[in-house]
Short mmCIF file of N, CA and C in Angstrom, two decimals:
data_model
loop_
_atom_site.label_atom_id
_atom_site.label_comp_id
_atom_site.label_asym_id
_atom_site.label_seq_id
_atom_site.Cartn_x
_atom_site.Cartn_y
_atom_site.Cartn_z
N UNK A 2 -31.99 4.78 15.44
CA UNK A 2 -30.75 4.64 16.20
C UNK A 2 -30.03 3.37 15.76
N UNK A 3 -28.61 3.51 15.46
CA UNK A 3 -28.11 2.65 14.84
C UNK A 3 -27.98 0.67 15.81
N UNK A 4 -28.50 0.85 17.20
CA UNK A 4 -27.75 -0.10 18.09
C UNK A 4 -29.03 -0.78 18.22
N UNK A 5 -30.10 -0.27 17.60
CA UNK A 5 -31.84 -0.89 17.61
C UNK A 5 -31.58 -1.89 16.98
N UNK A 6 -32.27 -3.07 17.44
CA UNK A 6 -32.42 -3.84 16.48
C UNK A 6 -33.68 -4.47 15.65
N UNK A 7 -33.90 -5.29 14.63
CA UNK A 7 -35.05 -5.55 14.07
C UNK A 7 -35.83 -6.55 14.86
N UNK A 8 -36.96 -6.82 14.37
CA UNK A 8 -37.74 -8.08 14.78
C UNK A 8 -36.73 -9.44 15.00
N UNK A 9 -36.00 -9.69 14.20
CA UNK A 9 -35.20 -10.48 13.96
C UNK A 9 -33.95 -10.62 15.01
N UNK A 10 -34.15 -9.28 15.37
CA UNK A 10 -32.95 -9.24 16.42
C UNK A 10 -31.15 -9.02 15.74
N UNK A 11 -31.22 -8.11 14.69
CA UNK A 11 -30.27 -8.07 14.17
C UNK A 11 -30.17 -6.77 13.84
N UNK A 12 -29.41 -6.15 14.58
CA UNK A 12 -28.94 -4.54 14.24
C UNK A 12 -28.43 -4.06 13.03
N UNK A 13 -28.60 -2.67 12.55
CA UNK A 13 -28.54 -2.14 11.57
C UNK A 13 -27.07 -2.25 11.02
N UNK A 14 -25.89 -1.88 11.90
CA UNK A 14 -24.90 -2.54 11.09
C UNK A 14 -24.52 -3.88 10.60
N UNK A 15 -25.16 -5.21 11.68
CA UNK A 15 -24.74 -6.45 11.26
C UNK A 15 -25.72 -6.55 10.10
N UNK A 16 -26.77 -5.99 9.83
CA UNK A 16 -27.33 -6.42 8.53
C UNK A 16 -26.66 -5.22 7.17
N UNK A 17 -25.62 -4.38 7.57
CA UNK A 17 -25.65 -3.48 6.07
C UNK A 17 -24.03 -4.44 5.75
N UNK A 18 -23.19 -5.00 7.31
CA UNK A 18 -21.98 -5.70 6.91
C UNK A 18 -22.28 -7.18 6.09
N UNK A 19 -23.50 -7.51 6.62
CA UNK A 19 -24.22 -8.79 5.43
C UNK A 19 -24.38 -9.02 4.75
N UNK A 20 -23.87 -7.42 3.91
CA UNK A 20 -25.16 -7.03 2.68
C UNK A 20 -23.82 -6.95 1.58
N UNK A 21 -22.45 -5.95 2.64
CA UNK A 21 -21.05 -5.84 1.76
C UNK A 21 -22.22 -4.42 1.50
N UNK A 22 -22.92 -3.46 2.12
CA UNK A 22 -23.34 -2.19 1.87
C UNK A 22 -22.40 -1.39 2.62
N UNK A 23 -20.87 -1.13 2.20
CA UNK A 23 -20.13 -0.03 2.77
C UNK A 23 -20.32 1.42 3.01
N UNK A 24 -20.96 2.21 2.18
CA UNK A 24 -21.24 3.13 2.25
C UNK A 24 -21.81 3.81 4.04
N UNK A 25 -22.67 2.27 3.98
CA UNK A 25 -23.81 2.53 4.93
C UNK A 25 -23.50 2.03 6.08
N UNK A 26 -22.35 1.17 6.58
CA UNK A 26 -21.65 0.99 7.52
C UNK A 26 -20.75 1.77 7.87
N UNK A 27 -20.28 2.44 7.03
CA UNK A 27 -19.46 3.98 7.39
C UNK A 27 -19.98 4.81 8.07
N UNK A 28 -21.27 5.05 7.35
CA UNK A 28 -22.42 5.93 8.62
C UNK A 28 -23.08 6.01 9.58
N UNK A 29 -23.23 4.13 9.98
CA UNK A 29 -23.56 3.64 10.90
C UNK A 29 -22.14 3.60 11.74
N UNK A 30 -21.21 3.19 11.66
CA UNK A 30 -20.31 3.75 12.13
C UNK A 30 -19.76 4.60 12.73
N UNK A 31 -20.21 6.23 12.24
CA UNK A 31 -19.85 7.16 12.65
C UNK A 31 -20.45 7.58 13.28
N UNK A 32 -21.85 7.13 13.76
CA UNK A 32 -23.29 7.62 14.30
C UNK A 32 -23.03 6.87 15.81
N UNK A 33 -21.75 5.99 16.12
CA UNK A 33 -21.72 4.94 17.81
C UNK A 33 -20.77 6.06 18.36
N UNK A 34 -21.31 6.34 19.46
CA UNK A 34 -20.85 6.92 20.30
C UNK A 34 -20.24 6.09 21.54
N UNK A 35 -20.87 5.58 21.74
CA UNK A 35 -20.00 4.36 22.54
C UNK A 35 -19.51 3.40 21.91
N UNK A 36 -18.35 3.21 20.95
CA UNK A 36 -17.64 1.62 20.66
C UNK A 36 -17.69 0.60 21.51
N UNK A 37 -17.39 0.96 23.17
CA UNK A 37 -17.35 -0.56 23.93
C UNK A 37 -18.70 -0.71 24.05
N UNK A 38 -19.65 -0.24 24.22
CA UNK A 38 -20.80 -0.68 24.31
C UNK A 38 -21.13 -1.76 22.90
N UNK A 39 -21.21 -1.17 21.59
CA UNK A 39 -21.41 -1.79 20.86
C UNK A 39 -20.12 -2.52 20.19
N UNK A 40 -19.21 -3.09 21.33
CA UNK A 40 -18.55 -4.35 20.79
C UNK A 40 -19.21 -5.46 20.37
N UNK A 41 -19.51 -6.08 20.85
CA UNK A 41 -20.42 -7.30 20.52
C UNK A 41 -20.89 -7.45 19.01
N UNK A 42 -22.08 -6.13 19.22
CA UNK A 42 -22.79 -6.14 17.78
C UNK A 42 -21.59 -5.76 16.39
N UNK A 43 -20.50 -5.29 16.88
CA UNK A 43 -19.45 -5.05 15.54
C UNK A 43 -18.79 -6.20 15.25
N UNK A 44 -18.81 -6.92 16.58
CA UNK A 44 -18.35 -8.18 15.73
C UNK A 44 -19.28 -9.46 15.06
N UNK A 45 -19.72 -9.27 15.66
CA UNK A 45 -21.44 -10.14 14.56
C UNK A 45 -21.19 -9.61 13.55
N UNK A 46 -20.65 -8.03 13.25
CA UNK A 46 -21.19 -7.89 12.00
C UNK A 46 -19.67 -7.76 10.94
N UNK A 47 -18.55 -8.01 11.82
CA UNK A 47 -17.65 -8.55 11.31
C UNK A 47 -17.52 -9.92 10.66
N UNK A 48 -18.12 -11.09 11.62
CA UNK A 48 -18.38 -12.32 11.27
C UNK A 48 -19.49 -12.58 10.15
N UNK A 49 -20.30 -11.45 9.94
CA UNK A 49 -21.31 -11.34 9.13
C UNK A 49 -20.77 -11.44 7.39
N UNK A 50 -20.06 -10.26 7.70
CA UNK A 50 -19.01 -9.56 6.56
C UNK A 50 -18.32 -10.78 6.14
N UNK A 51 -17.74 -11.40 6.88
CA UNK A 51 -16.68 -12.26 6.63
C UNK A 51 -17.55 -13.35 5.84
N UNK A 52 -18.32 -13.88 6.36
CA UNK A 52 -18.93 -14.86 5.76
C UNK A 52 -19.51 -14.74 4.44
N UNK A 53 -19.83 -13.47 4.42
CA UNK A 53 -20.38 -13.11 2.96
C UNK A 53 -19.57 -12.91 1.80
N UNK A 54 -18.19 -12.54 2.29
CA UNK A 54 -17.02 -12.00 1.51
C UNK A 54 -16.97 -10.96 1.18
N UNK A 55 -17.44 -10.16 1.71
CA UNK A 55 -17.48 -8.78 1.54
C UNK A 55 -16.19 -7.66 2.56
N UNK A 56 -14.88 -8.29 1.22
CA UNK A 56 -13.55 -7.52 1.80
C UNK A 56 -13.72 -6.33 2.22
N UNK A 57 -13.93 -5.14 1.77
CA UNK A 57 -14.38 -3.89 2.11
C UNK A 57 -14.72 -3.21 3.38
N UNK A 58 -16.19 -4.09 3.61
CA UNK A 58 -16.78 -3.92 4.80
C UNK A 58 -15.68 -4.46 5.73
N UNK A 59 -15.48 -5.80 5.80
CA UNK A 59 -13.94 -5.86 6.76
C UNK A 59 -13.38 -5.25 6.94
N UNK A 60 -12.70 -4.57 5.61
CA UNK A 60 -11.46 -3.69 6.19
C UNK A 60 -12.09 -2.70 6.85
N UNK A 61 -12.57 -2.46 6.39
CA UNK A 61 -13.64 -1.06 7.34
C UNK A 61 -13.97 -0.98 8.89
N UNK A 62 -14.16 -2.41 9.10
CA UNK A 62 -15.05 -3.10 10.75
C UNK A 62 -13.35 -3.08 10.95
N UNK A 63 -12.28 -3.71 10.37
CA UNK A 63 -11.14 -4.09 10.86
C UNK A 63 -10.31 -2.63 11.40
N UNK A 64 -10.48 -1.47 10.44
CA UNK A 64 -10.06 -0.35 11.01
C UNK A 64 -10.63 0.36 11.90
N UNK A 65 -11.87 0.18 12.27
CA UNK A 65 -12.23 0.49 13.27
C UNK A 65 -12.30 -0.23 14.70
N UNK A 66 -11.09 -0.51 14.51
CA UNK A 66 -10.68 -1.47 15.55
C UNK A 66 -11.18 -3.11 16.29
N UNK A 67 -12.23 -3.43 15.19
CA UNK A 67 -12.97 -4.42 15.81
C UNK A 67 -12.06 -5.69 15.57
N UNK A 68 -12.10 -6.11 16.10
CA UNK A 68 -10.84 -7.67 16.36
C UNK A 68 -11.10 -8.96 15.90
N UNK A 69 -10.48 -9.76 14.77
CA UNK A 69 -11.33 -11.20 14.35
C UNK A 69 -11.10 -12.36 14.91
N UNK A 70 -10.54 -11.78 16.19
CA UNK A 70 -10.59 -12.89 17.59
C UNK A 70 -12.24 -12.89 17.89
N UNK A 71 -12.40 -11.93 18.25
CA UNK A 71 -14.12 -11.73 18.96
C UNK A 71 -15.14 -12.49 17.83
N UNK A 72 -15.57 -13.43 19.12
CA UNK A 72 -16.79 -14.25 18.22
C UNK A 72 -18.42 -13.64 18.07
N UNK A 73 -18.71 -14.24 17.64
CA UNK A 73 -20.30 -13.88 17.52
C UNK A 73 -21.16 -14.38 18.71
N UNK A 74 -22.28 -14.34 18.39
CA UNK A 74 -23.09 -14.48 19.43
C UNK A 74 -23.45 -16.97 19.47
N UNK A 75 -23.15 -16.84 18.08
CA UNK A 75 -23.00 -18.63 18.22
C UNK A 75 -21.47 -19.04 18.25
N UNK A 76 -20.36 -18.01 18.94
CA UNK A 76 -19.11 -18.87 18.88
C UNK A 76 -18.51 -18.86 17.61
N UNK A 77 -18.77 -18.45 16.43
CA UNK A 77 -18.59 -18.53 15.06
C UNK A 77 -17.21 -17.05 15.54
N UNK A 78 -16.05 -17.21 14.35
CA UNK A 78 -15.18 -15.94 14.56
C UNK A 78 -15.43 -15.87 12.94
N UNK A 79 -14.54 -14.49 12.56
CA UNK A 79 -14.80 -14.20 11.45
C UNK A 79 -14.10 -14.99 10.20
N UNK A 80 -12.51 -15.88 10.77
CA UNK A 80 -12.36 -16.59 10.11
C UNK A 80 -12.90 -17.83 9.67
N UNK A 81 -13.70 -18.47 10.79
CA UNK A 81 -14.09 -19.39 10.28
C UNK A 81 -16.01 -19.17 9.49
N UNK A 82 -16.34 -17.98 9.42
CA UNK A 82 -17.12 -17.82 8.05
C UNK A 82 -16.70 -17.85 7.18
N UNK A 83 -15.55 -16.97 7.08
CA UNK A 83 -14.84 -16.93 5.74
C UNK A 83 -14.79 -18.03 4.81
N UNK A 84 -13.84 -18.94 5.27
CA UNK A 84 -13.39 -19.95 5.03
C UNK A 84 -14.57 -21.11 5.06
N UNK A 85 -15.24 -21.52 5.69
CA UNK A 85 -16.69 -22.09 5.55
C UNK A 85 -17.23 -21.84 4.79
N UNK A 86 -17.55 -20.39 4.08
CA UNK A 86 -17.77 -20.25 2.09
C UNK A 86 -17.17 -20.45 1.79
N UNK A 87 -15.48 -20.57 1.62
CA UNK A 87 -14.15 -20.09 0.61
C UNK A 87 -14.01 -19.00 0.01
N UNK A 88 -14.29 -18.15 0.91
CA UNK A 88 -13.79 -16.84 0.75
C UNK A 88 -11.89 -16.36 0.51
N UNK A 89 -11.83 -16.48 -0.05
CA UNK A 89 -10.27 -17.16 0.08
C UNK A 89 -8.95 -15.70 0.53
N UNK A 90 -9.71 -14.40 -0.31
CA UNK A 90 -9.16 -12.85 -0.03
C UNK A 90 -9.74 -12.22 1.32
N UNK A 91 -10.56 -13.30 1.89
CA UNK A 91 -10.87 -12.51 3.05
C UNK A 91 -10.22 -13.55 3.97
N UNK A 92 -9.83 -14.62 3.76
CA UNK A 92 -9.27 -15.94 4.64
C UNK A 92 -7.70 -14.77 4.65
N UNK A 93 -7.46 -14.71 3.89
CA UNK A 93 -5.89 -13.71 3.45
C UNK A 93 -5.85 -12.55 4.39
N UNK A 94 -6.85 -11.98 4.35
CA UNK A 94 -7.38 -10.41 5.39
C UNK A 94 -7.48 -11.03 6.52
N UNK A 95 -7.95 -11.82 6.85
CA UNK A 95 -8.34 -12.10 8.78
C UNK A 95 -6.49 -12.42 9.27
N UNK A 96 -6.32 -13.45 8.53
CA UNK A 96 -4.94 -14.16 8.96
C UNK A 96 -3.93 -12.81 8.95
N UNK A 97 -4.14 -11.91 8.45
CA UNK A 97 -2.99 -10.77 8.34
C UNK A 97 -3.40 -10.29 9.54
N UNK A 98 -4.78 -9.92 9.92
CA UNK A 98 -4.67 -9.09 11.25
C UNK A 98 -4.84 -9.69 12.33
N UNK A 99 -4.02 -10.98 12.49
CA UNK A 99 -4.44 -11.93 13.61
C UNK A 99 -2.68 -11.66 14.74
N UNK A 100 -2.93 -11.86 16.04
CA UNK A 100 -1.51 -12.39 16.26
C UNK A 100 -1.70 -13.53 16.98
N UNK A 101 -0.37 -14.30 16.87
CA UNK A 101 -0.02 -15.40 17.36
C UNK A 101 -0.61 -15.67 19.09
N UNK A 102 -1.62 -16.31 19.35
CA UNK A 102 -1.85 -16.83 20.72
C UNK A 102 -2.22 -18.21 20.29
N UNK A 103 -2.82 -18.94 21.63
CA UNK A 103 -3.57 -19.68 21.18
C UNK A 103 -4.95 -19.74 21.25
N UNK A 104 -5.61 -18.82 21.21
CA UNK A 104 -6.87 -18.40 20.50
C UNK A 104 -6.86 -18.56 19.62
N UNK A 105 -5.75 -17.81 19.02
CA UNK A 105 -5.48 -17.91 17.01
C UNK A 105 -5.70 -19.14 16.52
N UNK A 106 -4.42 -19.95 17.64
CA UNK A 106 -4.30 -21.37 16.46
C UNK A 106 -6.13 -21.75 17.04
N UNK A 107 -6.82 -22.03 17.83
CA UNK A 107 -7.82 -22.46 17.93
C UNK A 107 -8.94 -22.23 17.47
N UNK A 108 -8.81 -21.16 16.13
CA UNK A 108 -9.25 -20.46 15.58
C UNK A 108 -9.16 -20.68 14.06
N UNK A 109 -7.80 -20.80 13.95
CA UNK A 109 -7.39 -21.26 12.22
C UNK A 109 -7.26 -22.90 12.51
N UNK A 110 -7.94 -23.44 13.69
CA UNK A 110 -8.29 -25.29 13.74
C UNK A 110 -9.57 -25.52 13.24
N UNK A 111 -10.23 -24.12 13.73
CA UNK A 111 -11.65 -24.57 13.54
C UNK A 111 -12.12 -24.29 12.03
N UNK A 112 -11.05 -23.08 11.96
CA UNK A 112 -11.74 -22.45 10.29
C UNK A 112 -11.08 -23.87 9.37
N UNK A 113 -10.04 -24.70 9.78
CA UNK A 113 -9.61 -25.78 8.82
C UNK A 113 -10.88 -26.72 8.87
N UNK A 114 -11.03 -26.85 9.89
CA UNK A 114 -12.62 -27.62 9.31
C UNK A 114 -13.69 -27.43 8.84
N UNK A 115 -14.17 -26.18 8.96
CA UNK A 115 -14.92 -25.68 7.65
C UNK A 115 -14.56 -25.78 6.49
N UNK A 116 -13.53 -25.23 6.26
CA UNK A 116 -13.02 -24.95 4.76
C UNK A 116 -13.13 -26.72 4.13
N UNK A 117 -12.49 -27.65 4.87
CA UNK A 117 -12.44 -28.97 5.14
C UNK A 117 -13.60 -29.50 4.81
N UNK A 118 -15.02 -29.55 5.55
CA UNK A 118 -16.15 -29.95 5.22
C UNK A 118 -16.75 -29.60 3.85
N UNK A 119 -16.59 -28.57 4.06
CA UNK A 119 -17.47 -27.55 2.33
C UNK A 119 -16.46 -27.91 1.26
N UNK A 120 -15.13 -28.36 1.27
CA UNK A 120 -14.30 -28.84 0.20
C UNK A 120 -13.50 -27.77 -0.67
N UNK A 121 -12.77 -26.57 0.09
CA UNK A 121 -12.60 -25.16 -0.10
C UNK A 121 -11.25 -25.48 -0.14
N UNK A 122 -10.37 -26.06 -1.31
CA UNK A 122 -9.29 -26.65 -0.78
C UNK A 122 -8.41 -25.67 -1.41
N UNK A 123 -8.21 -24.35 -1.80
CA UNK A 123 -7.28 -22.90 -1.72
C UNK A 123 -7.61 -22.73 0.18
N UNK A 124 -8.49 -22.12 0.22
CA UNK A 124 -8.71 -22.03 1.42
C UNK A 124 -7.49 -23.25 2.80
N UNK A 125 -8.09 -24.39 2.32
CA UNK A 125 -7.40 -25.46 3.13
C UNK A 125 -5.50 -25.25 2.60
N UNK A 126 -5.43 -24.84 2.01
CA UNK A 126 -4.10 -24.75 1.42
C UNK A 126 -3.59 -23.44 2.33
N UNK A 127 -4.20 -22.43 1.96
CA UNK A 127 -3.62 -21.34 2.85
C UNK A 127 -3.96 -21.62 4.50
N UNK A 128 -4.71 -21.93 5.30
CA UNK A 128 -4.63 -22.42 6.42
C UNK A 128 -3.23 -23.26 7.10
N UNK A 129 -3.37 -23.97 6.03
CA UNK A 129 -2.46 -24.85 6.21
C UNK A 129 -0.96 -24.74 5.89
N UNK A 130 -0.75 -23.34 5.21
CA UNK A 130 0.61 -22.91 4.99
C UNK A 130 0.82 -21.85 5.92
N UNK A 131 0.65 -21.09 7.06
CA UNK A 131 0.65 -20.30 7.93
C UNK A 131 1.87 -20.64 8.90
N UNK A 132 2.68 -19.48 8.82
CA UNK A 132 4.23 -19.77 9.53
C UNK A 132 4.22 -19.44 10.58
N UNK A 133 3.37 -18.63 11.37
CA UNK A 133 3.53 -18.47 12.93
C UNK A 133 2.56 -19.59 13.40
N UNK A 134 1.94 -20.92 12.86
CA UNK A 134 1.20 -22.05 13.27
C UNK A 134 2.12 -23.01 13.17
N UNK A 135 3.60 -23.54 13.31
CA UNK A 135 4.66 -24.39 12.85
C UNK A 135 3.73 -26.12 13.28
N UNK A 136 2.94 -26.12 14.06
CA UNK A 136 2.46 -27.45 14.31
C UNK A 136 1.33 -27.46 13.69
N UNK A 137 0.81 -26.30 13.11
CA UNK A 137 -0.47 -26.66 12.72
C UNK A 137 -0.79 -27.32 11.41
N UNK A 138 0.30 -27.54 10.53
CA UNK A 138 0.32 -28.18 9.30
C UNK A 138 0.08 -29.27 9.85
N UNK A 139 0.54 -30.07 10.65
CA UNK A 139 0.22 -31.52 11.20
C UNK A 139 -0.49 -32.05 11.84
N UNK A 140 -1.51 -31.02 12.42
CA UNK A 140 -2.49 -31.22 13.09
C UNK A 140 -3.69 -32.33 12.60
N UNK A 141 -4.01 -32.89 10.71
CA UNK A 141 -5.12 -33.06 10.53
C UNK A 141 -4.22 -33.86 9.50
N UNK A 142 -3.20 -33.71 9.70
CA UNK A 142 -2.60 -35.31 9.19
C UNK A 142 -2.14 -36.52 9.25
#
């Protein structure tokens, strides 16, 4: 059953979106019968995806409606994995399907400091050029 999880405590889709194994998140996918139930675990395995860089699987978790507002189970969102590797085409993908609250900006604050720490400075460049954030260029200057 796809919502089991391992010893580890990590369900079958957050480990195939880890992996960037699309095929197999498609099928795991199609096998949830309840989506709100398994919100949570789609976005772990969104944040999973993201972190790994595995565009694909995103778009995939992203069309199936899962949201890269929703954090993980440590507070982590999917942008700020991204960007914490320098993922830089998936930093591009989250920010497209984001809208303007302030979740968002509190969101592309935190992913600037990842990208920031690890020294991801495309990454820090596109963060930092984002037109529905007009204050956020100045935030860290």
């Amino acid at each position: 059953h796809p919502a089991h999880a391992d010893a580890q405590g990590c369900r079958a889709l957050m480990n195939a979106a880890s992996r960037g194994y699309l095929e197999v998140c498609n099928l795991l996918l199609s096998q949830q019968h309840h989506p709100a139930h398994a919100d949570a675990q789609n976005s772990w395995a969104l944040v999973n995806a993201a972190r790994g860089g595995h565009v694909e699987a995103c778009r995939l978790l992203l069309q199936q409606h899962h949201h890269p507002a929703h954090a993980d189970a440590n507070g982590s969102w999917a942008l700020m994995g991204a960007a914490s590797q320098g993922h830089l085409e998936m930093c591009h993908l989250l920010l497209s399907q984001q809208h303007h609250s302030a979740h968002a900006d509190a969101q592309d604050s935190k992913a600037l400091q990842m990208a920031v720490n690890q020294d991801h400075l495309e990454v820090c460049r596109l963060l930092l050029s984002q037109p529905q954030h007009p204050a956020f260029a100045t935030l860290w200057l």
